[in-house]
Structure formats: C-alpha cells, structure tokens
mmCIF file of C-alpha atoms in Angstrom:
data_model
loop_
_atom_site.group_PDB
_atom_site.id
_atom_site.type_symbol
_atom_site.label_atom_id
_atom_site.label_comp_id
_atom_site.label_asym_id
_atom_site.label_seq_id
_atom_site.Cartn_x
_atom_site.Cartn_y
_atom_site.Cartn_z
ATOM 1 C CA MET A 68 1.483 -17.093 -15.175
ATOM 2 C CA LYS A 69 2.930 -17.037 -11.824
ATOM 3 C CA ALA A 70 4.897 -14.371 -9.783
ATOM 4 C CA ARG A 71 7.019 -14.922 -6.788
ATOM 5 C CA VAL A 72 7.964 -12.251 -4.270
ATOM 6 C CA THR A 73 10.643 -13.065 -1.789
ATOM 7 C CA VAL A 74 10.692 -10.853 1.251
ATOM 8 C CA SER A 75 13.622 -10.943 3.510
ATOM 9 C CA LEU A 76 14.735 -8.687 6.321
ATOM 10 C CA LYS A 77 17.304 -6.055 5.457
ATOM 11 C CA PRO A 78 20.804 -6.862 6.694
ATOM 12 C CA GLY A 79 21.308 -5.611 10.188
ATOM 13 C CA VAL A 80 17.697 -5.910 11.297
ATOM 14 C CA LEU A 81 17.547 -8.069 14.118
ATOM 15 C CA ASP A 82 15.749 -11.306 13.430
ATOM 16 C CA PRO A 83 14.918 -12.969 16.744
ATOM 17 C CA GLN A 84 13.003 -15.761 15.052
ATOM 18 C CA GLY A 85 16.069 -16.378 12.930
ATOM 19 C CA ARG A 86 18.131 -16.494 16.172
ATOM 20 C CA ALA A 87 15.700 -18.999 17.737
ATOM 21 C CA ILE A 88 15.877 -21.232 14.806
ATOM 22 C CA HIS A 89 19.734 -21.030 14.743
ATOM 23 C CA HIS A 90 19.733 -22.024 18.285
ATOM 24 C CA ALA A 91 17.533 -24.892 17.808
ATOM 25 C CA LEU A 92 19.517 -25.999 14.887
ATOM 26 C CA GLU A 93 22.760 -25.816 17.119
ATOM 27 C CA GLY A 94 20.862 -28.045 19.669
ATOM 28 C CA LEU A 95 20.189 -30.838 17.084
ATOM 29 C CA GLY A 96 23.971 -30.859 16.458
ATOM 30 C CA PHE A 97 24.175 -28.598 13.304
ATOM 31 C CA GLY A 98 27.290 -26.706 14.438
ATOM 32 C CA GLN A 99 28.176 -25.397 11.031
ATOM 33 C CA VAL A 100 25.511 -22.826 10.859
ATOM 34 C CA ALA A 101 26.745 -19.174 11.109
ATOM 35 C CA GLU A 102 23.450 -17.243 10.895
ATOM 36 C CA VAL A 103 19.808 -17.836 10.125
ATOM 37 C CA ARG A 104 17.415 -15.185 8.635
ATOM 38 C CA VAL A 105 13.735 -15.865 8.207
ATOM 39 C CA GLY A 106 11.952 -14.414 5.371
ATOM 40 C CA LYS A 107 8.825 -15.253 3.320
ATOM 41 C CA VAL A 108 7.757 -16.246 -0.035
ATOM 42 C CA ILE A 109 4.587 -14.817 -1.724
ATOM 43 C CA GLU A 110 3.401 -16.536 -4.918
ATOM 44 C CA LEU A 111 0.838 -14.782 -7.061
ATOM 45 C CA GLU A 112 -1.040 -16.046 -9.957
ATOM 46 C CA VAL A 113 -1.154 -13.006 -12.225
ATOM 47 C CA ALA A 114 -2.473 -12.253 -15.666
ATOM 48 C CA ASP A 115 -0.274 -13.037 -18.597
ATOM 49 C CA GLY A 116 1.782 -10.106 -19.742
ATOM 50 C CA THR A 117 1.997 -8.872 -15.968
ATOM 51 C CA THR A 118 5.522 -7.135 -15.875
ATOM 52 C CA GLU A 119 8.062 -7.275 -13.214
ATOM 53 C CA ASP A 120 7.620 -3.522 -12.461
ATOM 54 C CA GLN A 121 3.986 -4.155 -11.726
ATOM 55 C CA VAL A 122 4.770 -6.935 -9.281
ATOM 56 C CA ALA A 123 7.527 -4.685 -7.703
ATOM 57 C CA ASP A 124 4.864 -1.975 -7.353
ATOM 58 C CA MET A 125 2.765 -4.609 -5.384
ATOM 59 C CA ALA A 126 5.644 -5.433 -3.215
ATOM 60 C CA ARG A 127 6.397 -1.812 -2.538
ATOM 61 C CA LYS A 128 2.855 -0.978 -1.720
ATOM 62 C CA LEU A 129 1.817 -3.974 0.517
ATOM 63 C CA LEU A 130 3.783 -7.071 0.330
ATOM 64 C CA ALA A 131 7.010 -5.878 1.922
ATOM 65 C CA ASN A 132 7.540 -3.117 4.562
ATOM 66 C CA THR A 133 10.631 -1.503 2.900
ATOM 67 C CA VAL A 134 11.373 0.122 6.310
ATOM 68 C CA ILE A 135 12.925 -3.152 7.364
ATOM 69 C CA GLU A 136 12.610 -5.531 4.462
ATOM 70 C CA ASN A 137 13.913 -5.991 0.812
ATOM 71 C CA PHE A 138 12.137 -8.024 -1.763
ATOM 72 C CA ARG A 139 13.076 -9.905 -4.833
ATOM 73 C CA VAL A 140 10.471 -10.466 -7.787
ATOM 74 C CA GLU A 141 10.747 -13.559 -10.173
ATOM 75 C CA LEU A 142 8.169 -14.247 -13.133
ATOM 76 C CA ALA A 143 7.681 -17.721 -14.348
ATOM 77 C CA MET B 204 -15.116 16.722 21.848
ATOM 78 C CA LYS B 205 -16.385 14.708 18.959
ATOM 79 C CA THR B 206 -14.319 11.562 18.680
ATOM 80 C CA ALA B 207 -14.258 8.363 16.638
ATOM 81 C CA VAL B 208 -12.908 4.894 17.085
ATOM 82 C CA VAL B 209 -12.055 2.958 13.933
ATOM 83 C CA VAL B 210 -12.992 -0.876 14.065
ATOM 84 C CA PHE B 211 -11.181 -3.303 11.864
ATOM 85 C CA PRO B 212 -11.891 -6.881 11.447
ATOM 86 C CA GLY B 213 -10.090 -8.464 14.494
ATOM 87 C CA SER B 214 -9.827 -5.251 16.582
ATOM 88 C CA ASN B 215 -10.458 -6.327 20.268
ATOM 89 C CA CYS B 216 -9.823 -3.104 22.227
ATOM 90 C CA ASP B 217 -12.446 -0.904 20.486
ATOM 91 C CA ARG B 218 -14.920 -1.109 23.253
ATOM 92 C CA ASP B 219 -12.448 -0.392 25.851
ATOM 93 C CA LEU B 220 -11.133 2.728 24.021
ATOM 94 C CA ALA B 221 -14.624 3.836 23.546
ATOM 95 C CA VAL B 222 -15.436 3.461 27.067
ATOM 96 C CA ALA B 223 -12.416 5.394 28.176
ATOM 97 C CA LEU B 224 -13.268 8.201 25.678
ATOM 98 C CA GLU B 225 -16.639 8.427 26.753
ATOM 99 C CA LEU B 226 -15.844 8.393 30.389
ATOM 100 C CA VAL B 227 -13.470 11.366 29.936
ATOM 101 C CA THR B 228 -15.349 13.292 27.295
ATOM 102 C CA GLY B 229 -18.793 12.641 28.397
ATOM 103 C CA GLN B 230 -19.824 11.787 24.649
ATOM 104 C CA LYS B 231 -20.136 8.462 23.118
ATOM 105 C CA PRO B 232 -17.408 8.148 20.030
ATOM 106 C CA ALA B 233 -18.628 7.317 16.569
ATOM 107 C CA MET B 234 -17.757 3.712 15.877
ATOM 108 C CA LEU B 235 -16.321 3.571 12.137
ATOM 109 C CA TRP B 236 -16.007 0.479 10.181
ATOM 110 C CA HIS B 237 -12.757 -0.317 8.136
ATOM 111 C CA ASP B 238 -14.633 -0.219 4.983
ATOM 112 C CA ASP B 239 -16.248 3.253 5.425
ATOM 113 C CA PRO B 240 -14.956 5.441 2.626
ATOM 114 C CA GLU B 241 -15.551 8.814 4.586
ATOM 115 C CA LEU B 242 -15.113 9.960 8.322
ATOM 116 C CA PRO B 243 -18.106 12.037 9.745
ATOM 117 C CA ASP B 244 -17.477 15.835 9.596
ATOM 118 C CA GLY B 245 -15.994 17.716 12.343
ATOM 119 C CA LEU B 246 -14.088 15.070 14.301
ATOM 120 C CA ASP B 247 -11.731 16.322 17.035
ATOM 121 C CA LEU B 248 -9.750 12.814 17.480
ATOM 122 C CA ILE B 249 -9.565 9.751 15.644
ATOM 123 C CA ALA B 250 -8.566 6.711 17.638
ATOM 124 C CA LEU B 251 -7.321 3.457 16.113
ATOM 125 C CA PRO B 252 -7.707 0.620 18.641
ATOM 126 C CA GLY B 253 -5.699 -2.410 19.676
ATOM 127 C CA GLY B 254 -6.304 -5.860 18.488
ATOM 128 C CA PHE B 255 -5.212 -8.364 15.723
ATOM 129 C CA SER B 256 -6.682 -6.591 12.620
ATOM 130 C CA HIS B 257 -6.894 -9.151 9.922
ATOM 131 C CA GLY B 258 -5.473 -11.622 11.940
ATOM 132 C CA ASP B 259 -1.953 -9.991 11.875
ATOM 133 C CA TYR B 260 -1.734 -11.610 8.452
ATOM 134 C CA LEU B 261 1.342 -10.439 6.245
ATOM 135 C CA ARG B 262 2.506 -8.134 8.971
ATOM 136 C CA SER B 263 0.639 -6.710 12.120
ATOM 137 C CA GLY B 264 -1.351 -3.743 10.730
ATOM 138 C CA ALA B 265 -0.309 -4.163 7.258
ATOM 139 C CA ILE B 266 -3.725 -4.869 5.819
ATOM 140 C CA ALA B 267 -5.773 -2.514 7.857
ATOM 141 C CA ALA B 268 -3.212 0.182 6.935
ATOM 142 C CA ARG B 269 -4.508 -0.228 3.272
ATOM 143 C CA SER B 270 -8.292 -0.180 4.018
ATOM 144 C CA PRO B 271 -10.661 2.328 2.613
ATOM 145 C CA ILE B 272 -11.141 4.308 6.026
ATOM 146 C CA MET B 273 -7.318 4.623 6.431
ATOM 147 C CA ARG B 274 -7.183 6.779 3.169
ATOM 148 C CA ALA B 275 -9.592 9.136 4.858
ATOM 149 C CA VAL B 276 -7.485 9.030 8.128
ATOM 150 C CA ILE B 277 -4.342 9.932 6.404
ATOM 151 C CA ARG B 278 -6.232 13.080 4.636
ATOM 152 C CA ALA B 279 -7.570 13.997 7.939
ATOM 153 C CA ALA B 280 -4.069 13.672 9.613
ATOM 154 C CA ASP B 281 -2.337 15.674 6.934
ATOM 155 C CA LYS B 282 -4.920 18.494 7.728
ATOM 156 C CA GLY B 283 -4.187 18.308 11.501
ATOM 157 C CA THR B 284 -6.694 16.198 13.021
ATOM 158 C CA PRO B 285 -5.248 14.519 16.049
ATOM 159 C CA VAL B 286 -4.866 10.776 15.505
ATOM 160 C CA LEU B 287 -4.209 8.370 18.249
ATOM 161 C CA GLY B 288 -3.191 4.588 17.884
ATOM 162 C CA ILE B 289 -2.770 2.271 20.665
ATOM 163 C CA CYS B 290 -1.056 -1.089 20.087
ATOM 164 C CA ASN B 291 -2.356 -2.584 16.789
ATOM 165 C CA GLY B 292 -3.353 0.845 16.049
ATOM 166 C CA PHE B 293 0.255 2.177 16.263
ATOM 167 C CA GLN B 294 1.241 -0.768 13.984
ATOM 168 C CA VAL B 295 -1.414 0.574 11.620
ATOM 169 C CA LEU B 296 0.068 3.987 11.791
ATOM 170 C CA THR B 297 3.648 2.846 10.943
ATOM 171 C CA GLU B 298 2.433 0.641 8.357
ATOM 172 C CA SER B 299 0.287 3.475 6.773
ATOM 173 C CA GLY B 300 3.272 5.750 6.739
ATOM 174 C CA LEU B 301 1.739 8.269 9.182
ATOM 175 C CA LEU B 302 4.619 7.278 11.722
ATOM 176 C CA PRO B 303 8.085 6.376 10.954
ATOM 177 C CA GLY B 304 9.716 2.942 11.792
ATOM 178 C CA ALA B 305 8.239 -0.531 11.959
ATOM 179 C CA LEU B 306 7.160 -2.698 14.872
ATOM 180 C CA MET B 307 8.622 -6.105 14.725
ATOM 181 C CA ARG B 308 8.329 -9.300 16.590
ATOM 182 C CA ASN B 309 9.362 -8.799 20.428
ATOM 183 C CA ALA B 310 13.052 -9.681 20.649
ATOM 184 C CA GLY B 311 12.369 -12.264 23.256
ATOM 185 C CA LEU B 312 9.889 -13.914 21.018
ATOM 186 C CA ASP B 313 7.211 -13.795 23.973
ATOM 187 C CA PHE B 314 3.790 -12.270 24.028
ATOM 188 C CA VAL B 315 4.439 -9.775 26.630
ATOM 189 C CA CYS B 316 1.276 -8.883 28.881
ATOM 190 C CA ARG B 317 1.945 -6.870 31.974
ATOM 191 C CA ASP B 318 2.191 -3.637 33.665
ATOM 192 C CA VAL B 319 5.199 -1.636 32.532
ATOM 193 C CA ARG B 320 6.713 1.631 33.743
ATOM 194 C CA LEU B 321 6.804 4.384 31.139
ATOM 195 C CA GLU B 322 8.699 7.471 31.128
ATOM 196 C CA VAL B 323 6.845 10.587 29.573
ATOM 197 C CA VAL B 324 9.461 12.083 27.501
ATOM 198 C CA THR B 325 7.530 14.927 25.661
ATOM 199 C CA THR B 326 4.862 16.906 27.268
ATOM 200 C CA ASP B 327 4.567 19.565 24.552
ATOM 201 C CA THR B 328 1.700 17.717 22.751
ATOM 202 C CA PRO B 329 -2.094 17.493 22.941
ATOM 203 C CA PHE B 330 -1.836 13.859 24.049
ATOM 204 C CA THR B 331 0.736 14.054 26.754
ATOM 205 C CA ARG B 332 0.318 17.647 28.247
ATOM 206 C CA ALA B 333 -1.498 16.600 31.350
ATOM 207 C CA TYR B 334 1.786 14.647 32.449
ATOM 208 C CA THR B 335 4.901 16.218 33.680
ATOM 209 C CA PRO B 336 8.233 15.938 31.699
ATOM 210 C CA GLY B 337 10.215 12.841 32.900
ATOM 211 C CA GLU B 338 7.244 11.593 34.989
ATOM 212 C CA THR B 339 6.978 7.753 35.342
ATOM 213 C CA ILE B 340 3.662 6.259 34.964
ATOM 214 C CA THR B 341 2.493 2.674 34.951
ATOM 215 C CA VAL B 342 0.318 1.255 31.952
ATOM 216 C CA PRO B 343 -0.092 -2.218 30.835
ATOM 217 C CA VAL B 344 1.270 -3.720 27.593
ATOM 218 C CA ALA B 345 -0.098 -6.755 25.702
ATOM 219 C CA HIS B 346 1.722 -7.386 22.381
ATOM 220 C CA HIS B 347 3.765 -9.833 20.403
ATOM 221 C CA ASP B 348 5.016 -7.116 17.911
ATOM 222 C CA GLY B 349 5.988 -4.073 19.733
ATOM 223 C CA ASN B 350 9.761 -4.221 18.988
ATOM 224 C CA PHE B 351 10.185 -0.542 17.479
ATOM 225 C CA GLN B 352 12.804 -0.484 14.976
ATOM 226 C CA ALA B 353 13.992 2.453 12.659
ATOM 227 C CA ASP B 354 17.374 3.299 11.163
ATOM 228 C CA ALA B 355 19.838 5.225 13.206
ATOM 229 C CA GLU B 356 19.101 8.444 11.401
ATOM 230 C CA THR B 357 15.316 8.278 12.078
ATOM 231 C CA LEU B 358 15.899 7.400 15.554
ATOM 232 C CA ASP B 359 18.253 10.471 16.062
ATOM 233 C CA ARG B 360 15.722 12.702 14.472
ATOM 234 C CA LEU B 361 12.938 11.461 16.592
ATOM 235 C CA GLU B 362 14.869 12.136 19.532
ATOM 236 C CA GLN B 363 16.102 15.600 18.630
ATOM 237 C CA GLN B 364 12.765 16.893 17.406
ATOM 238 C CA GLY B 365 10.790 15.645 20.566
ATOM 239 C CA GLN B 366 9.023 13.173 18.687
ATOM 240 C CA VAL B 367 9.559 10.420 21.442
ATOM 241 C CA ALA B 368 6.465 10.633 23.674
ATOM 242 C CA PHE B 369 7.055 7.687 25.877
ATOM 243 C CA ARG B 370 9.896 5.424 26.657
ATOM 244 C CA TYR B 371 9.893 2.122 28.610
ATOM 245 C CA ALA B 372 11.757 2.524 32.038
ATOM 246 C CA GLU B 373 13.154 -1.019 31.386
ATOM 247 C CA ASP B 374 13.708 -3.229 28.318
ATOM 248 C CA VAL B 375 10.290 -4.709 27.507
ATOM 249 C CA ASN B 376 10.367 -5.981 23.884
ATOM 250 C CA GLY B 377 13.719 -4.949 22.569
ATOM 251 C CA SER B 378 12.547 -1.602 21.118
ATOM 252 C CA ALA B 379 15.298 0.582 19.788
ATOM 253 C CA ARG B 380 16.365 3.067 22.601
ATOM 254 C CA ASN B 381 13.288 1.765 24.703
ATOM 255 C CA ILE B 382 10.934 3.764 22.603
ATOM 256 C CA ALA B 383 7.343 3.017 23.521
ATOM 257 C CA GLY B 384 5.341 5.802 21.708
ATOM 258 C CA ILE B 385 6.233 8.254 19.130
ATOM 259 C CA LEU B 386 4.823 11.352 17.445
ATOM 260 C CA ASN B 387 4.792 12.500 13.812
ATOM 261 C CA ALA B 388 6.746 15.636 13.000
ATOM 262 C CA LYS B 389 3.717 17.940 13.134
ATOM 263 C CA GLY B 390 2.756 16.409 16.550
ATOM 264 C CA ASN B 391 -0.820 15.619 15.742
ATOM 265 C CA VAL B 392 -0.378 11.781 15.389
ATOM 266 C CA LEU B 393 0.537 9.692 18.376
ATOM 267 C CA GLY B 394 1.251 5.857 18.398
ATOM 268 C CA LEU B 395 2.032 3.792 21.393
ATOM 269 C CA MET B 396 2.228 0.124 22.430
ATOM 270 C CA PRO B 397 1.018 0.382 26.043
ATOM 271 C CA HIS B 398 -2.726 0.605 26.729
ATOM 272 C CA PRO B 399 -3.809 3.857 28.406
ATOM 273 C CA GLU B 400 -7.438 3.070 27.815
ATOM 274 C CA ARG B 401 -7.038 0.097 30.379
ATOM 275 C CA VAL B 402 -5.999 2.428 33.333
ATOM 276 C CA VAL B 403 -8.609 5.060 33.504
ATOM 277 C CA GLU B 404 -10.427 4.559 36.757
ATOM 278 C CA PRO B 405 -9.444 3.057 39.899
ATOM 279 C CA ALA B 406 -11.280 -0.257 39.489
ATOM 280 C CA HIS B 407 -8.815 -0.844 36.717
ATOM 281 C CA GLY B 408 -5.861 -0.963 39.269
ATOM 282 C CA GLY B 409 -4.433 2.300 38.118
ATOM 283 C CA THR B 410 -5.467 5.591 36.406
ATOM 284 C CA ASP B 411 -2.143 6.602 34.771
ATOM 285 C CA GLY B 412 -3.585 6.451 31.331
ATOM 286 C CA ARG B 413 -6.627 8.861 32.086
ATOM 287 C CA ARG B 414 -4.577 12.020 31.984
ATOM 288 C CA LEU B 415 -3.710 11.279 28.070
ATOM 289 C CA PHE B 416 -7.538 11.508 27.425
ATOM 290 C CA GLU B 417 -7.948 14.526 29.801
ATOM 291 C CA GLY B 418 -5.137 16.379 28.186
ATOM 292 C CA LEU B 419 -6.778 15.918 24.664
ATOM 293 C CA LEU B 420 -9.976 17.108 26.155
ATOM 294 C CA SER B 421 -8.615 20.147 27.505
ATOM 295 C CA VAL B 422 -7.254 21.357 24.256
ATOM 296 C CA LEU B 423 -9.811 19.989 21.705
ATOM 297 C CA ALA B 424 -13.208 20.385 23.668
#
C-alpha cells in the first residue's frame, strides 16, 4: 500500500522560494495569484496494515521539521 | 586536548577543521565516520564540519542528524562535552534537536560566499571567551541554507539567556535578528554558519577565527 506525506511550511514562516515563484508567475501575466507556498510530497510504499499513526511518527522523526513545517498523512 | 571531527558523506570542510584544530592544539583530531556507533573515550571537543552531508537531501543536515554517531554525540553533549557545529554542522545540530530553531534557504535565494562582519555577543562560554564582548570580527560564510528562524518566544529566550553567540553586523541571509551562531542552554553546544576554521593563520587573509579554538584550548587542555 501507499502512504503520502505532504509537508508544508507553517503559516507565517517566510518562504523565499514561494515568493520567487509568485514573482515569476506575475511576470507571465498571472495577476490573480495572491501568494505561493512551496512544500513537498513524499510517497512511501509501506507494508499492508501500516497505520496513519506509524507514518505520522516517521514524519515527526524525520520527514518533516516540525519547528518550521506541518505535515499531513494520507493512506491509499 | 583531545578533539574529534565527525565526517559525514558529503562533508567537505572536515580537513580544514582538522588542520585548524591541530594548528591550535598541537594534536591531530580523531576523524570519526558517521556510521561509527560510539565515540572514542575522553574527548574534550566534538566538531561537526561544513559541507553538504547526504547531498542536503530532504533538508540540510536532516539525514546526518539521524546517523548512528549522532546518537553518541547527543549523549556526550547531554553529559557536558563541548560540541561545535560549523555551517552544515550547525544545520545538523538544529536538526538533531541539540540546538533550537531551523536553518532555512537564504532569504535572497543566493548561495552567499564572502567575508562577513560578526559581532561577538556572548563571551561567557568556552568557545568565545578569547573575544571581547561586542567585538567585531571578520569571518567568511559559504552557505545556501543559513537563514536562522525560530518562533518569537524562542528568539527572546535565546537573547535573554545569553545564548546568542554571534550576530551578523549586516543582513547576510535573512536570519531572524541577524543571528549567526547560538548556544544551547547549558552553553556546551555552539552552532554557527560562518567558518572560523578558514581564518586561523595570516596566509588565510585573516586570523579572527583562531581565538575560538584558542579559547577552547585554554579551558579544555
């Protein structure tokens, strides 16, 4: 089975990459964008029966830095 | 003074750090590998060098911070052994939880590689005791992820408890309150983005980093 961990910067944490992308989008004429935030998606192939809690534990211990990042776990 | 330099896959300042340590202490440091499960006995200082450990994959320092040797480094730090992390070593220290906060991509998105002026904020530590409070020194930086961030409460605590060791004299990378280097609450762990090991003899173009190592030698030898 698959698990997907989506890691995003916490609200309020400055995201210079998002800002640069926002600037480039504006340069392309996409004036409707108010803000861009960059995160990452980590896909794991895990043993059947793996729980959301176990994947959340992986996220807390390594996949996300909870000082600056939030994460969301999805199992599929 | 018995020192050790930890080498991770992708470290690239380990030799510079070893040369500086030998120059000041007169003894070659032990070179330890990230996979070593234990530290040698009786170390007076553990130093984590700059570089791009594990290719900066996931986050700078994230994978190195979970390596077998770091478990031993954390145990040693908890017992009071001085630990110095420079550049990527600082990133490893924040990722391992030995120091608070996080080092994010530079606010200007550029890799910054130049001499910077630093204010020595705290001199009441084994690392900074050879400097005078408020002194300005010149030390090079070379990093992409040196933008120190923490929540306001943590930043206030660092400032109030004398845990800010070095501050940039100008904005270098967007770091909160221009913080360049911090200590843990006990004062035995220092992480800083600038490279003191690159300015320890006149041929380097400066010697302002040398006193960091001399200060350590004077209390640990």
